[in-house]
Amino acid sequence: MSTTILSFQNRVVIETLHNEGRSLRYIANYLDFSKTTIFNELHRLNGEYQAELAQTDFERKVSQRGRKSSLTKNLKHLIEEKSGLKSIFETDFKRHSEPRLPSTAQINH
């Protein structure tokens, strides 16, 4: 089973043709997608299909994909405490992030 990802332009075409009263078969043939893809897209939202809302819904769902991090704050703290990496990173960061003032030799020249 493959996943079909529609572009925003595809969604605008679907909205336009659907509002013109075109059939699922017509829209599917026009865009060269299956009727099932068009059907699922038209039923993505509750109510009237709008390309912008469908695109927003798609982007929200894509952002929620993938494995969630199992690194909790407590686990992160324990790892930093046991490994001592926190202090190394913090001191290295502080050393390089403090503003450097010019030396008196640079000012006098």
XYZ file of C-alpha atoms in Angstrom:
109
model
C 0.000 0.000 0.000
C 1.555 3.262 -1.070
C 0.865 6.699 0.296
C -0.223 9.475 -2.026
C 0.813 12.944 -0.965
C -1.158 15.700 -2.607
C 0.342 19.124 -3.173
C -1.497 22.308 -2.299
C -2.049 22.861 -6.029
C -3.701 19.412 -6.257
C -5.974 20.357 -3.382
C -6.967 23.611 -5.092
C -7.835 21.679 -8.263
C -9.869 19.177 -6.225
C -11.737 22.009 -4.506
C -12.426 23.795 -7.795
C -13.604 20.713 -9.686
C -15.663 19.502 -6.726
C -17.392 22.906 -6.485
C -18.139 22.664 -10.217
C -19.973 19.409 -9.475
C -17.485 17.102 -11.199
C -17.498 13.424 -10.257
C -14.831 11.635 -8.250
C -13.897 9.692 -11.382
C -13.471 12.907 -13.389
C -11.297 14.544 -10.700
C -9.238 11.363 -10.262
C -8.647 11.032 -14.010
C -7.850 14.736 -14.345
C -5.170 14.576 -11.611
C -4.117 10.985 -12.381
C -4.913 9.757 -8.856
C -7.217 6.972 -7.743
C -10.852 7.630 -6.896
C -10.119 6.458 -3.357
C -7.454 9.147 -2.939
C -9.876 11.847 -4.076
C -12.673 10.443 -1.885
C -10.406 10.373 1.182
C -9.196 13.891 0.475
C -12.725 15.267 0.123
C -13.633 13.656 3.458
C -10.500 14.867 5.256
C -12.484 17.685 6.841
C -15.914 17.733 8.420
C -18.118 19.909 6.261
C -17.321 21.689 3.021
C -13.937 20.902 1.486
C -11.500 23.823 1.416
C -8.006 23.400 0.009
C -6.349 25.709 2.542
C -7.912 23.970 5.529
C -7.063 20.562 4.071
C -3.434 21.623 3.587
C -3.266 22.916 7.169
C -4.750 19.641 8.422
C -2.200 17.669 6.383
C 0.743 19.718 7.704
C -0.460 19.344 11.304
C -0.742 15.579 10.934
C 2.678 15.309 9.278
C 4.258 17.224 12.162
C 2.833 14.656 14.596
C 4.334 11.677 12.764
C 7.282 9.695 14.000
C 8.483 8.312 17.242
C 8.143 10.474 20.297
C 11.223 11.062 22.426
C 11.532 8.859 25.475
C 14.025 11.258 27.043
C 12.188 12.771 29.997
C 13.504 15.651 32.076
C 14.361 13.259 34.911
C 16.197 10.877 32.578
C 18.086 13.769 30.967
C 19.112 15.050 34.393
C 20.243 11.569 35.462
C 22.341 11.124 32.299
C 23.938 14.546 32.722
C 24.629 13.842 36.391
C 26.162 10.410 35.790
C 28.168 11.322 32.702
C 29.349 14.758 33.759
C 28.655 16.035 30.247
C 26.508 18.912 31.413
C 29.336 20.618 33.217
C 31.711 20.124 30.288
C 29.226 21.574 27.804
C 28.244 24.437 30.067
C 31.796 25.520 30.797
C 32.784 25.221 27.136
C 29.711 27.224 26.114
C 30.286 29.874 28.771
C 33.948 30.200 27.797
C 33.045 30.878 24.166
C 29.900 32.922 24.719
C 31.258 35.556 27.112
C 31.912 38.892 25.399
C 35.585 39.542 24.908
C 36.863 42.992 25.624
C 39.851 44.316 23.716
C 43.129 44.266 25.586
C 44.786 47.527 26.588
C 47.463 46.898 23.951
C 44.744 46.839 21.236
C 43.136 50.013 22.555
C 46.401 51.995 22.631
C 47.256 51.246 18.993
